mmCIF file of C-alpha atoms and ligand atoms in Angstrom:
data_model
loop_
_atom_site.group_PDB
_atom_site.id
_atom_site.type_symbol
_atom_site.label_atom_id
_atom_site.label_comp_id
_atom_site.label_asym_id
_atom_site.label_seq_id
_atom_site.Cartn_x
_atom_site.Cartn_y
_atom_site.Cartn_z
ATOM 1 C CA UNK A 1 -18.118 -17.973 -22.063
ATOM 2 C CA UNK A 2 -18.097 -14.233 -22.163
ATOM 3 C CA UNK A 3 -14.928 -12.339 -23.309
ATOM 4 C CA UNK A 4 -15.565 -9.072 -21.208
ATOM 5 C CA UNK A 5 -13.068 -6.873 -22.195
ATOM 6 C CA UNK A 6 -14.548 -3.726 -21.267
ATOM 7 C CA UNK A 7 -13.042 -2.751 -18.167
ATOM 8 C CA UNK A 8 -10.448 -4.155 -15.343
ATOM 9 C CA UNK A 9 -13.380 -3.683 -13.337
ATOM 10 C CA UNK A 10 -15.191 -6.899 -14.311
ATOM 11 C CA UNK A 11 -13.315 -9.891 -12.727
ATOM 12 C CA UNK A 12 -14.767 -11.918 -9.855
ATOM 13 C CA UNK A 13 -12.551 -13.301 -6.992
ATOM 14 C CA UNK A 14 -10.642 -15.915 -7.584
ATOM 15 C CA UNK A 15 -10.882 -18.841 -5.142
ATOM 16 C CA UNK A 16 -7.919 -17.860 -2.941
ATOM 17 C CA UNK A 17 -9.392 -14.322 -2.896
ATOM 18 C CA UNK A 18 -12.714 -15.467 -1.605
ATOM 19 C CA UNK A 19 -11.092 -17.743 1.129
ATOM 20 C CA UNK A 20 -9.038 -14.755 2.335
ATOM 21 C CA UNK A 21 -12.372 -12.723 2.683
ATOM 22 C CA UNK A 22 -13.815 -15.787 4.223
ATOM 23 C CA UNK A 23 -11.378 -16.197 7.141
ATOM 24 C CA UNK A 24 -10.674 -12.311 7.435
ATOM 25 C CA UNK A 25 -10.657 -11.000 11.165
ATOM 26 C CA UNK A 26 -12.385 -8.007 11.164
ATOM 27 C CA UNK A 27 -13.462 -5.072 13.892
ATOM 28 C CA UNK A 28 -15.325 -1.618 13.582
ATOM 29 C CA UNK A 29 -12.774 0.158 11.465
ATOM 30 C CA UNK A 30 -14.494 3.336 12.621
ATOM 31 C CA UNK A 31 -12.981 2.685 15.607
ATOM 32 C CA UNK A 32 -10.109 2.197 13.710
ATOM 33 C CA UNK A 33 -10.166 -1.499 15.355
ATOM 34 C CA UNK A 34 -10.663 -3.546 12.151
ATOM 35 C CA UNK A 35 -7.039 -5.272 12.356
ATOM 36 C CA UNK A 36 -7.279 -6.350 8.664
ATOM 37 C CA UNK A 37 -8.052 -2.678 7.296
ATOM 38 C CA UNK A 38 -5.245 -1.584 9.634
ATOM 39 C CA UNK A 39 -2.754 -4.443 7.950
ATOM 40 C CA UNK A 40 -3.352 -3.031 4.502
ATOM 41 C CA UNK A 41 -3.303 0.184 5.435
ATOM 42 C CA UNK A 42 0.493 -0.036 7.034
ATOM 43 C CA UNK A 43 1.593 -2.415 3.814
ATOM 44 C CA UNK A 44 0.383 0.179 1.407
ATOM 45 C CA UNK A 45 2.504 2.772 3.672
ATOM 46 C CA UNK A 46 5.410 0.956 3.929
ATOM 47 C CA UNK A 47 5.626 -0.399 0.468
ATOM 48 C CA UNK A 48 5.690 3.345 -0.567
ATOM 49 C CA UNK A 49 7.642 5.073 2.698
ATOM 50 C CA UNK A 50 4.756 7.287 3.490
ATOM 51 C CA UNK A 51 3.658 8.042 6.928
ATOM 52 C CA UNK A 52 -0.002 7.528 6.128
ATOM 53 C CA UNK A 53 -2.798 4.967 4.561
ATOM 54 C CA UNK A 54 -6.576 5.580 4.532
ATOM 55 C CA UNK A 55 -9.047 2.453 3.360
ATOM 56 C CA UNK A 56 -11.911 3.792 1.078
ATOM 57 C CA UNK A 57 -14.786 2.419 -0.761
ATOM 58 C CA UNK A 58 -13.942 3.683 -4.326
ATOM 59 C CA UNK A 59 -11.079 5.413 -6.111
ATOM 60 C CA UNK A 60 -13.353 8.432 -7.088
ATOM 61 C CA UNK A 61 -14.018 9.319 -3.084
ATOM 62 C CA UNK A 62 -9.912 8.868 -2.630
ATOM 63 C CA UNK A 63 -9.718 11.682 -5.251
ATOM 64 C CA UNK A 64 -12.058 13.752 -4.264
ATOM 65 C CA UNK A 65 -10.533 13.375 -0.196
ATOM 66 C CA UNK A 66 -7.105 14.265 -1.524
ATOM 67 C CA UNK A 67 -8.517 17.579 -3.783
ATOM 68 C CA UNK A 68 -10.576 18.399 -0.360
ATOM 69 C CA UNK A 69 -7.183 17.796 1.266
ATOM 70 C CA UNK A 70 -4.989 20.219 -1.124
ATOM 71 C CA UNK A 71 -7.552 23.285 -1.889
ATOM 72 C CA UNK A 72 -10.152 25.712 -0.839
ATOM 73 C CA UNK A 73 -12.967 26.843 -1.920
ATOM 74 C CA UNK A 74 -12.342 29.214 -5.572
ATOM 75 C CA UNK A 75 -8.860 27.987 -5.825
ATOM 76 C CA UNK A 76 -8.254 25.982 -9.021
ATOM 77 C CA UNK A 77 -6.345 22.787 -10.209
ATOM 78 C CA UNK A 78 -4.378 22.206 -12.803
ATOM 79 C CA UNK A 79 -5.055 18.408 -15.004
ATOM 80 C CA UNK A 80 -5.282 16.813 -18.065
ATOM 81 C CA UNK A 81 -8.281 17.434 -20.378
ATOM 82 C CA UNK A 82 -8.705 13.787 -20.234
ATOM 83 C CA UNK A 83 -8.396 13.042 -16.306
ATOM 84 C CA UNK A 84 -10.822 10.795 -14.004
ATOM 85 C CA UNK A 85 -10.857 13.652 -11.549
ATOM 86 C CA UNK A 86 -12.666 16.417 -14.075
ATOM 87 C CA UNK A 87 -14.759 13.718 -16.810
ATOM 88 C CA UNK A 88 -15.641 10.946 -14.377
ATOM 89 C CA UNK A 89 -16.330 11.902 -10.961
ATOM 90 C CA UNK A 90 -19.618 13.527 -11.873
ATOM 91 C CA UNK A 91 -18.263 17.072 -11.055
ATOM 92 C CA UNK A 92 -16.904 16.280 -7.468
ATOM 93 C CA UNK A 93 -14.155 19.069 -7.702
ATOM 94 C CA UNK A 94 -16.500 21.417 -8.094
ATOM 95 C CA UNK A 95 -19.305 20.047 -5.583
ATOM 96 C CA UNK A 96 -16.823 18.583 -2.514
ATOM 97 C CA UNK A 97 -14.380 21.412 -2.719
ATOM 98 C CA UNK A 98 -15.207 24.282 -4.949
ATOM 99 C CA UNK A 99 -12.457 23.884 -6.731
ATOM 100 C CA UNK A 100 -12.814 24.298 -11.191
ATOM 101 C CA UNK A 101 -10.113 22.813 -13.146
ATOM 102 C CA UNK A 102 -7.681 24.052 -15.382
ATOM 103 C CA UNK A 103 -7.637 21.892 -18.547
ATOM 104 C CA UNK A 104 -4.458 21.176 -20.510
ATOM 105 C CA UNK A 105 -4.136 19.541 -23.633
ATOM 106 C CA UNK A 106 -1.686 17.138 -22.972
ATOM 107 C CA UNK A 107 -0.277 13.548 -24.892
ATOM 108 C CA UNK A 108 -2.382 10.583 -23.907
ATOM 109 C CA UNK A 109 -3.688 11.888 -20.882
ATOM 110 C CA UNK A 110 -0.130 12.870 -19.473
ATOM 111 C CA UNK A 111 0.934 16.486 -18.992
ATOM 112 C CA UNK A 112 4.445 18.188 -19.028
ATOM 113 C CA UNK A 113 5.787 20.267 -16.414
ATOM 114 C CA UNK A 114 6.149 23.225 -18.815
ATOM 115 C CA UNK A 115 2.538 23.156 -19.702
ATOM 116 C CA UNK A 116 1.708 23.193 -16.384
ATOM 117 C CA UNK A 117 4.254 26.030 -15.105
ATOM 118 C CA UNK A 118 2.429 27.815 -17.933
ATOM 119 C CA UNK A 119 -1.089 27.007 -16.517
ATOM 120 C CA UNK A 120 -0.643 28.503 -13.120
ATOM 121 C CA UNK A 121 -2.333 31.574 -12.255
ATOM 122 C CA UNK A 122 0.239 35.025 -11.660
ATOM 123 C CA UNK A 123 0.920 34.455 -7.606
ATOM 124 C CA UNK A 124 -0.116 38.439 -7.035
ATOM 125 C CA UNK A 125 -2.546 38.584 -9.586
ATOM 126 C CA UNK A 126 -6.309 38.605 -7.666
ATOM 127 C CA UNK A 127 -8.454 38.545 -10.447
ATOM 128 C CA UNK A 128 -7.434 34.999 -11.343
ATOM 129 C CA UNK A 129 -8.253 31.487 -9.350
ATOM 130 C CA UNK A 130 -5.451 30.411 -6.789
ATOM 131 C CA UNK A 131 -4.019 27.241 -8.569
ATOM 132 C CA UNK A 132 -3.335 25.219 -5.882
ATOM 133 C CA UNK A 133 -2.723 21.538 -6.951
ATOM 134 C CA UNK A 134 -1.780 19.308 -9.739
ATOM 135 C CA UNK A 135 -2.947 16.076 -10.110
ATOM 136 C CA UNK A 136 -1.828 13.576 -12.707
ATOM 137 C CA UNK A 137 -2.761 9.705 -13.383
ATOM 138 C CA UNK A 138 -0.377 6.832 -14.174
ATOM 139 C CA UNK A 139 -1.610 4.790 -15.844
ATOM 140 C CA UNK A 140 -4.038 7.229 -18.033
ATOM 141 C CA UNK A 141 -7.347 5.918 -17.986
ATOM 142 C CA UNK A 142 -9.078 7.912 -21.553
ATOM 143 C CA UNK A 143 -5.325 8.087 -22.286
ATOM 144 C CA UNK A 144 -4.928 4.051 -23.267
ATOM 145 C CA UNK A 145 -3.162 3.162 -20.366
ATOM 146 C CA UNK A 146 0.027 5.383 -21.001
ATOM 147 C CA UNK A 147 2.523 5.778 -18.552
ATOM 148 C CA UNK A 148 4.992 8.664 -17.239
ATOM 149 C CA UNK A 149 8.520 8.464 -17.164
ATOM 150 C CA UNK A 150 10.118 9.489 -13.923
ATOM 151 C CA UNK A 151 12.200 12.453 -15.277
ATOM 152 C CA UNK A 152 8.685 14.184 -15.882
ATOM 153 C CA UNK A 153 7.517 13.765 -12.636
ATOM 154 C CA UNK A 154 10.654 15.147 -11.205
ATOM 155 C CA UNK A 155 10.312 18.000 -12.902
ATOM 156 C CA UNK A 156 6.714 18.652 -12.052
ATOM 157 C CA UNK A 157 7.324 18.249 -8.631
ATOM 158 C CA UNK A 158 10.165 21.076 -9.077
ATOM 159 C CA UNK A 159 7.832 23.370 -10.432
ATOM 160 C CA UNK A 160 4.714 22.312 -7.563
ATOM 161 C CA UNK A 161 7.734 23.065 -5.587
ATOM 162 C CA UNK A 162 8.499 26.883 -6.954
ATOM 163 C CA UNK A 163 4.867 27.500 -7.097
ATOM 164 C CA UNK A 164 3.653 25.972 -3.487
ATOM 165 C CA UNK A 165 1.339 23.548 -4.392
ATOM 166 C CA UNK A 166 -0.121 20.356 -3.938
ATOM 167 C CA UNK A 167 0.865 17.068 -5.941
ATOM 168 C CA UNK A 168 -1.328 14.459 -6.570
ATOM 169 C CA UNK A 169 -1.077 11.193 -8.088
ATOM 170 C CA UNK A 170 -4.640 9.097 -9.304
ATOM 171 C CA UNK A 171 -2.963 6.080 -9.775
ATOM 172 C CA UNK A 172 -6.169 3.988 -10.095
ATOM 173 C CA UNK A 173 -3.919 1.716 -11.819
ATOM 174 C CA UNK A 174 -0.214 2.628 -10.806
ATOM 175 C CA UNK A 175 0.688 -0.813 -10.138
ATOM 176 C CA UNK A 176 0.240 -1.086 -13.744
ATOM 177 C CA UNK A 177 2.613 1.271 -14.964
ATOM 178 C CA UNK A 178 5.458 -0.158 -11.390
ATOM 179 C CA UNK A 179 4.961 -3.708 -13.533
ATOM 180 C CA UNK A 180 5.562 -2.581 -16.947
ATOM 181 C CA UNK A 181 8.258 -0.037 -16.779
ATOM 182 C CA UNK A 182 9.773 -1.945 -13.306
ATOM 183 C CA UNK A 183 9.805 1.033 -10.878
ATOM 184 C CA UNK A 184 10.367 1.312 -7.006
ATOM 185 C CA UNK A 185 6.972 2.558 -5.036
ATOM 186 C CA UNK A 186 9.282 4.479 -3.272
ATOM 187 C CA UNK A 187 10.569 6.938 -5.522
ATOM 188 C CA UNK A 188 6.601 7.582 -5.817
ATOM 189 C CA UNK A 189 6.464 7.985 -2.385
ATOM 190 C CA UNK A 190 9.135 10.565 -2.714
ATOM 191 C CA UNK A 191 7.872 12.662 -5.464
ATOM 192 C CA UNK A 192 3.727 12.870 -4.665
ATOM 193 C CA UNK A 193 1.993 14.614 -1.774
ATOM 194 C CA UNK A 194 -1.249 12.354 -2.004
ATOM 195 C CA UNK A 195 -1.529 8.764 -3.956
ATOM 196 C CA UNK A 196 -5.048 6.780 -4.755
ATOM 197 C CA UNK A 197 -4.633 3.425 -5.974
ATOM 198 C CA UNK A 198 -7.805 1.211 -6.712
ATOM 199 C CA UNK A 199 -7.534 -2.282 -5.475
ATOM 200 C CA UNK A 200 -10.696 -3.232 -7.491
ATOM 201 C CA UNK A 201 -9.161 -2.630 -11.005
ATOM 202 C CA UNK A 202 -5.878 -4.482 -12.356
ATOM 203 C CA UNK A 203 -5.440 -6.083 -8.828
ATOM 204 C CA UNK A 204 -9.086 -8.032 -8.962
ATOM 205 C CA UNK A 205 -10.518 -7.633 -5.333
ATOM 206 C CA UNK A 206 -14.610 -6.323 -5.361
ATOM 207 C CA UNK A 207 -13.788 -3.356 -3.945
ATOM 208 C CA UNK A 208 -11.708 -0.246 -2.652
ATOM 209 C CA UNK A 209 -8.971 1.952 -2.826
ATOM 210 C CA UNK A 210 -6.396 3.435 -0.553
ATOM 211 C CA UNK A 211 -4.942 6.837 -0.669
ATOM 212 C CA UNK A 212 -1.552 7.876 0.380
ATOM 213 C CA UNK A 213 0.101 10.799 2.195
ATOM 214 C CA UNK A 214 2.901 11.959 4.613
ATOM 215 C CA UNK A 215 1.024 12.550 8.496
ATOM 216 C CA UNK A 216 0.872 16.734 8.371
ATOM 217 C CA UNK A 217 -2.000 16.224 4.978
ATOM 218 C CA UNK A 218 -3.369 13.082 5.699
ATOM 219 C CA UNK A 219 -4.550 14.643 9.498
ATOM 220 C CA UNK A 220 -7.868 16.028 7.959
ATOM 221 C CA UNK A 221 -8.441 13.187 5.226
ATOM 222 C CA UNK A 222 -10.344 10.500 7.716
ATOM 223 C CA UNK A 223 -12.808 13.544 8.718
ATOM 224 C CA UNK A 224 -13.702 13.817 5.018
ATOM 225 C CA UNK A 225 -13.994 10.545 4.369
ATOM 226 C CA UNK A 226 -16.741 10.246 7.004
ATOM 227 C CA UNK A 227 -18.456 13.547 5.642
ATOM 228 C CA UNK A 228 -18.581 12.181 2.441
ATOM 229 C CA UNK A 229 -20.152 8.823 3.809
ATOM 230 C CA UNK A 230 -17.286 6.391 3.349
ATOM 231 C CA UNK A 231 -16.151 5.394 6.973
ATOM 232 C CA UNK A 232 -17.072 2.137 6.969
ATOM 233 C CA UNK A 233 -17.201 -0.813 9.759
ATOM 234 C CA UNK A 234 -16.140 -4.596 9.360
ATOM 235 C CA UNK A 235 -14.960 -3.849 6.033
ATOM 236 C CA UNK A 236 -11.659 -6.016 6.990
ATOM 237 C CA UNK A 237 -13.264 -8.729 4.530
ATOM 238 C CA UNK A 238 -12.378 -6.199 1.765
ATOM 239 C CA UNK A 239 -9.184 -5.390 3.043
ATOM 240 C CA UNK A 240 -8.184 -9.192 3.255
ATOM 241 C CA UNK A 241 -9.034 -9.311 -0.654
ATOM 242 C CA UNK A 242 -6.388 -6.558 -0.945
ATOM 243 C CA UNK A 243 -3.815 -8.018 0.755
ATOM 244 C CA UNK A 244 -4.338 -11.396 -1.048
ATOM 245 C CA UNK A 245 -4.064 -9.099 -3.991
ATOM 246 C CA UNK A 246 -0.576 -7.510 -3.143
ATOM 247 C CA UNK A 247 0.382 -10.666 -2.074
ATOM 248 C CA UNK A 248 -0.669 -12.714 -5.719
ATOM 249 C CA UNK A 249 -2.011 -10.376 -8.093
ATOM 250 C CA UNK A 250 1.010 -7.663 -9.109
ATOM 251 C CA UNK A 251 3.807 -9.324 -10.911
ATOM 252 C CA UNK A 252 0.976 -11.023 -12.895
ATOM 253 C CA UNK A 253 -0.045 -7.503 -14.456
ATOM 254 C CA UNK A 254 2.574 -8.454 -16.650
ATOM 255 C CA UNK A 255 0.472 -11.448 -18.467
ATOM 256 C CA UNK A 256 -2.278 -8.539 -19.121
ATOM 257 C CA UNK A 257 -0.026 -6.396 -20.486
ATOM 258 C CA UNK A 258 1.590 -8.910 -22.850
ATOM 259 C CA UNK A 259 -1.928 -9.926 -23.798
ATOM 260 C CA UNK A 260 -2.833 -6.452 -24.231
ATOM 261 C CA UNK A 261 0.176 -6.055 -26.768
ATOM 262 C CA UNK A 262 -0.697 -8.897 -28.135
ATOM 263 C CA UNK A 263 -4.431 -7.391 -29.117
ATOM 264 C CA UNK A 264 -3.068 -4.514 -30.229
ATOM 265 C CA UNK A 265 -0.898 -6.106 -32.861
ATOM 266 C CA UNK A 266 -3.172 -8.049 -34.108
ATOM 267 C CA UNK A 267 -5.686 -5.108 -34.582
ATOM 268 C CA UNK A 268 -2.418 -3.443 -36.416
ATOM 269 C CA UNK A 269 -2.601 -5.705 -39.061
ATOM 270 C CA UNK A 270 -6.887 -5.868 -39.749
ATOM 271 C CA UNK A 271 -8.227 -4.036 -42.716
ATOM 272 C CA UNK A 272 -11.098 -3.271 -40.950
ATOM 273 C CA UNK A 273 -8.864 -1.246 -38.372
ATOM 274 C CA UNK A 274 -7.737 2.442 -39.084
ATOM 275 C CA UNK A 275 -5.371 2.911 -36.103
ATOM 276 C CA UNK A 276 -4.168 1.262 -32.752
ATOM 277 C CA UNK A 277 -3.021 3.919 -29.820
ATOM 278 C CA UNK A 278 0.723 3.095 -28.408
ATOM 279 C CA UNK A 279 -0.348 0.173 -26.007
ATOM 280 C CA UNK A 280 1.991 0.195 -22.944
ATOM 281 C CA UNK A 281 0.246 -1.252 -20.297
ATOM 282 C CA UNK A 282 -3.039 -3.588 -20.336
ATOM 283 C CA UNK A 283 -5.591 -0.607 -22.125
ATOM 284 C CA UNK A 284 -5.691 -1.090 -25.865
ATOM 285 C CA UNK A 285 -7.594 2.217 -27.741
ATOM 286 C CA UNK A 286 -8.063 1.483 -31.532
ATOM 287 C CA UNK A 287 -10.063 3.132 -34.005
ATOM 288 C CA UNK A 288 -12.018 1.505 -37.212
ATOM 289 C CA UNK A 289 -11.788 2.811 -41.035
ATOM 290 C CA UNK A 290 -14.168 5.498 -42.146
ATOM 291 C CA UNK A 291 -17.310 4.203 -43.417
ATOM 292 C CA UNK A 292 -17.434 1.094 -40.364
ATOM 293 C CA UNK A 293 -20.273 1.805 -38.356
ATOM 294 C CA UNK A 294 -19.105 1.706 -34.607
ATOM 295 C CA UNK A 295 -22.941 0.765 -32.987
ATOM 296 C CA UNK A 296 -22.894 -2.424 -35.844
ATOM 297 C CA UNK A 297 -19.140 -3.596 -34.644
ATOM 298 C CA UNK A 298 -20.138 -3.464 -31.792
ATOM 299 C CA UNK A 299 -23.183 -5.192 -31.848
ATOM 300 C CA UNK A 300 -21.685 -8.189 -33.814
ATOM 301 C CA UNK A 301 -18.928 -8.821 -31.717
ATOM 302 C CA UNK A 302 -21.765 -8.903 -28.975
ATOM 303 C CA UNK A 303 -23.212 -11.809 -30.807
ATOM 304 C CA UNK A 304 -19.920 -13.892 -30.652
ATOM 305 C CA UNK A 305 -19.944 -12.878 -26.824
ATOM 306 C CA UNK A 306 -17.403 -10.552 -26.980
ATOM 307 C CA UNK A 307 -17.938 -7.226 -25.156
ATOM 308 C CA UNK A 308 -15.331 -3.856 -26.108
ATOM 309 C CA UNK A 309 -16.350 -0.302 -24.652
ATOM 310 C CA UNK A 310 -16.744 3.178 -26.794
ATOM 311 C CA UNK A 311 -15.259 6.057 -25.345
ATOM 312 C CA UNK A 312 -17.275 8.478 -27.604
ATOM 313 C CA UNK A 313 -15.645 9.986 -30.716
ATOM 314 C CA UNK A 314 -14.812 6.926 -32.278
ATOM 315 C CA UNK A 315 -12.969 5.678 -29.786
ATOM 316 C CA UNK A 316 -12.878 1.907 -28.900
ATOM 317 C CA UNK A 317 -11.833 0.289 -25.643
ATOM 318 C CA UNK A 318 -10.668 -2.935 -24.549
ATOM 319 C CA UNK A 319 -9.189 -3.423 -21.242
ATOM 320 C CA UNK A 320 -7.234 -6.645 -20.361
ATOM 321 C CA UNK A 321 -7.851 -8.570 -16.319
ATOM 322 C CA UNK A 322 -7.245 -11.194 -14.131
ATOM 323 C CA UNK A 323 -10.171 -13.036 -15.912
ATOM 324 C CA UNK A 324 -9.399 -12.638 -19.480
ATOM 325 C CA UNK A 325 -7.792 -15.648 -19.902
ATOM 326 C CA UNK A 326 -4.964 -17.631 -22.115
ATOM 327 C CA UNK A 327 -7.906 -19.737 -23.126
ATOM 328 C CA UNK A 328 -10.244 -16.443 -23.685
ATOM 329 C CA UNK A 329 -7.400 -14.522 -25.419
ATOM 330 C CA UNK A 330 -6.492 -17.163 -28.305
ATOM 331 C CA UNK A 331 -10.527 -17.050 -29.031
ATOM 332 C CA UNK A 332 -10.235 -13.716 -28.868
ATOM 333 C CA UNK A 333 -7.421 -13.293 -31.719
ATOM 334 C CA UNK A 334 -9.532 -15.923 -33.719
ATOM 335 C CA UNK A 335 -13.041 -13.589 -33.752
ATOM 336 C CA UNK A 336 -10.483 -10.107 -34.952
ATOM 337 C CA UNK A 337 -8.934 -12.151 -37.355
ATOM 338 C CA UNK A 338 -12.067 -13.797 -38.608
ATOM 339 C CA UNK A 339 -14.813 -10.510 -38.594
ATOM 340 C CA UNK A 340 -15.373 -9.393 -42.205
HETATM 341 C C1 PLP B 401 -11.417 3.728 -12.081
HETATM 342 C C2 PLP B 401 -10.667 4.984 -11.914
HETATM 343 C C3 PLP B 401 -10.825 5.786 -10.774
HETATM 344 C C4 PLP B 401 -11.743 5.436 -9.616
HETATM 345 O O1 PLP B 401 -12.935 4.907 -9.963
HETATM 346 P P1 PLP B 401 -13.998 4.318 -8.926
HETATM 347 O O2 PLP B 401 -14.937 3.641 -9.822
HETATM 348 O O3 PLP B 401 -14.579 5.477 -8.211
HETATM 349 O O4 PLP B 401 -13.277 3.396 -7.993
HETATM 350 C C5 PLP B 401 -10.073 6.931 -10.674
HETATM 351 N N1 PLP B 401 -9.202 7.275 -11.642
HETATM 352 C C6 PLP B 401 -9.015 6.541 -12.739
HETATM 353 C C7 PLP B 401 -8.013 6.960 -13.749
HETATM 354 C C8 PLP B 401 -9.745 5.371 -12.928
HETATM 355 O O5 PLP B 401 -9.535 4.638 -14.026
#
């Protein structure tokens, strides 16, 4: 049995998944006649009182709709150094939308709504790119899995508001941070102009992600999603595993964030450990003592089927799922408290 702990991404349906994809009812969704798609679509809007839902392959296509969405060509957004939308999306901003990014150093991945007010470009000054939009993530990704508090966000949206722009929210895993610090979608609903969330991370299902927005933003979003190749046709199968997910797989975030918790105490404690990142939600970042060679750890927990990701810089990875279980977890605990 392998412990794959390096990303959310890794779980495989569970049986009640498949047999939701199996007796899906599907339609062209092109046509916008794929009743399953359409389901998930109005559950995602309703659960967070927005007008508007859009069905998309992957979380990284979401983004890059919702930047299209928000800018024009030259004009500039404001993010973390750290965020999805600049380090992982192979330079989308710049080659969907023309768009460069204005980098701020921030805590964990999350930014404050001073350093941003400090970030925007002078409204009359010309020589400057137009900052147009903000986008943040909750949970942080490269950030361990960190998660805003509310107050921030309000006060973000007050200065989007001053400035007139855009507010976007890559929550590839914001049902993560609604479980662990017990939020109402709603209020998210309320504060962001666009939301992504992935349905193919924390929440298990193969694939997809749906993006958010009131009606007068989300008009243009199903054009783009077509340029960019990702209208798709009887993809209700996928949207049935995302509506078994909403329906079975959120309150149980919980068990991967206590595991996760769990990890990172344990790691706490090792000799062979120089220092464990905050752990909130289910990402644990950790970091071994000078002199431990991160390609050999690596390699030997390999050989007792264990599999942790390196983020570059030192930085080590392990990301708790639906498929890491009780059974997985106590071997787990055994191997770090074991390795010499
Ligand atoms: C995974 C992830 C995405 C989307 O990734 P895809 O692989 O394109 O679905 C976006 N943002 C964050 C923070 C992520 O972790």
């Amino acid at each position: 049995m392998i412990i794959d702990l390096r990303s959310d991404t890794f779980t495989k349906p569970t049986p009640g998944m498949l047999e939701a994809i199996m007796n899906a009812a599907v339609g062209d969704d092109v046509y916008k006649e794929d009743p399953t798609v359409n389901e998930l679509e109005r559950r995602f809007a309703e659960m967070f009182g927005m007008d508007t839902a859009l069905f998309f392959p992957t979380g990284s296509m979401s983004n890059q709709v919702a930047i299209k969405l928000h800018t024009q060509p030259g004009d500039q957004l404001i993010c973390d150094k750290w965020a999805h939308v600049y380090n992982y999306e192979g330079g989308g901003a710049a080659f969907n939308s023309g768009v460069t990014c204005n980098l701020i150093d921030g805590d964990r991945g999350m930014i404050t709504a001073e350093a941003i007010e400090e970030g925007i470009s002078p409204f009359d000054f010309y020589h400057t790119p137009k900052t147009s939009l903000v986008c943040l993530e909750n949970t942080t990704n490269k950030g361990g899995g960190a998660c805003y508090n509310f107050e921030e966000f309000h006060k973000i949206r007050k200065v989007c508001d001053t400035h007139g722009l855009g507010l976007h929210l890559d929550g590839a895993r914001l049902m993560n941070a609604i479980v662990a610090k017990k939020e109402d979608p709603k209020e998210y609903g309320k504060i962001f102009d666009s939301i992504s969330i992935c349905l193919s991370k924390g929440l298990g299902t193969p694939l997809g992600t749906v993006l958010l927005g009131n009606k007068d933003l989300m008009q243009g979003a199903i054009r783009i999603r077509k340029i960019l190749g990702g209208a798709m046709r009887q993809v209700g199968f996928m949207a049935a595993a995302g509506i078994y997910a909403l329906d079975n797989h959120i309150d149980r975030l919980a068990e991967d964030h206590k595991r996760a918790a769990e990890i990172a105490e344990v790691l706490t404690k090792l000799p062979y450990i120089k220092s464990v990142e905050p752990t909130e939600t289910n990402i644990v970042i950790f970091y071994l003592i000078e002199g431990l060679d991160v390609a050999k750890f690596l390699s030997d927990m390999n050989e007792m089927d264990v599999k942790i990701s390196t983020m570059g810089q030192g930085k080590l990875r392990i990301v708790t799922h639906l498929d890491y279980t009780q059974e997985l977890h106590d071997k787990f605990l055994k191997i770090l408290n074991n390795y010499k």
